[in-house]
């Protein structure tokens, strides 16, 4: 097959064309002790070597008898059996003495001197385990291509099988590359990043039944990389080259494959993961995996997982999924099948999927997700209330119980999350930080259990109420105060530019960093600018938006901005200075139905506790006098 060019191949076609090349590739076999065989795959049929049990064994504690000697025994006609002659004492598992053919349980006999008295006759072979009851000598225990489970190991040992021939674990070699990449146990300087892709891949590979080795990190040098690839292909069944898959100056993977092997596919219509290179050297799969972690993982999961199972002649297990409804329009990317990370919430009898932010580099979007939602390339996107398939990342038993919070970010939420876990309340509190307005919109769409907002109404000077009424209409909700907190200017230590008030933001020497539209902090800033008659375009950096207080503080800490508006806890966390401007109210917005839910009851108990409040106060810039109170 000739090479398929970048960005032309659908995932289905790439899978079909590439995987079929290796359909007859099989790994070698090895002989291993049965004790170590869990998870391994049989290389030949396995037959039992002995009977289990291999002798007639007592199934009970009692006496062995000859059934014919017991006939006629009854309550009115008890029979006496002479010890040692008519009856022999046996324990469970003991062999049945020669000539005996039944066991009477100890609790059914009376012991009287030289005799046992019985009041019921025994039937032949009662309470005796037959030879081969558990396993028959010579019987087929497992066919070839069977994956050994823990109880299979027990059964094999019982059947006298001590060693078996299994398929060798497919060997995966991983070559991390890049001048900027350093080992994960080192601390990166500017321009350096630690290699964490390799370790994720190793863990997954081992879960699937492969043996994975990671080479030293290779710099972007063509000859070195080529030599390494040629070495490693001899030692492994599957070779992975991380990064250098796209069009960059130092992306050598494709060139090497063309020189010493061949490229089957370069570029698939998926996101993340588009620039993957699927190649072959010496009839073995060599995959150039994109460096961005989510791209790397997705390609590895799609191709390497399948290859491992295929090489072991196993069916590829289906990835667990559920059907969920999407309550907003999700546009598709032109010419790309997108795999979006989503949160899941069980609301009003169905699962609701809520997309998290895009981007192939943000591990956060995966770490905090419950599932992966494919958005097919050719569709119009996903329509409102459409049912879609979601591949789940967590057990459904926990997804069904979790509480999904969407709204503005606050540090007290982290304390809440931790308290819910440490008090083992039986559910997780999952957070999507999208700003105050975003939270209310999600609540309106029925995407979350509760929202969080700090929206000042300039006219009335109240918080949240007018916004809730306007956005949520007649949806019944209750506002419960979480905290009061200080908003102000986040500036470098010792405030070198001497900033003190909102008017300072228009100074020509100042670079500002803003929050996204719809965030409570942005609403506050715009309100102040409006009140003071300051045009937003007079502020340098007004257009540059971040999504959290922490991101604003990080921009100031890293000197990409001189000042931002945010909360004191964010400034403290980055060792910055803070100039307080206003104290604001942050409330939970809870649908009145959910207020009755036992989980919400437990959440309110936590926030009402002294333990929670004292941790919040310790953050600095917080007040908890109204925490847990219903607000109007
Ligand atoms: N001009 C273009 N640039 C890029 C394109 C494109 O089409 N045209 N595609 C983008 C996409 S999409 C992806 S995905 C990446 C793929 O990048 P490469 O495979 O070439 O890898 P690098 O550029 O070397 O690295 C990308 C990124 O990943 C980090 N990285 C690399 N290795 C590791 C590792 N082992 N552990 C953790 N992180 C790693 C690396 O430092 C970079 O930040 O290309 C886009 N560019
Ligand atoms: O394909 Mo890249 O993986 O979109 O980031």
XYZ file of C-alpha atoms in Angstrom, residues 72-80 117-121:
14
model
C -33.392 -49.617 59.098
C -32.060 -47.049 61.579
C -34.689 -44.600 62.835
C -35.662 -42.583 65.905
C -37.683 -45.486 67.210
C -35.102 -48.016 66.128
C -31.618 -46.555 66.781
C -28.725 -48.620 65.443
C -25.402 -49.238 67.176
C -25.622 -44.564 67.819
C -27.417 -43.449 64.659
C -31.117 -42.687 64.194
C -31.172 -42.470 60.400
C -29.816 -44.683 57.662
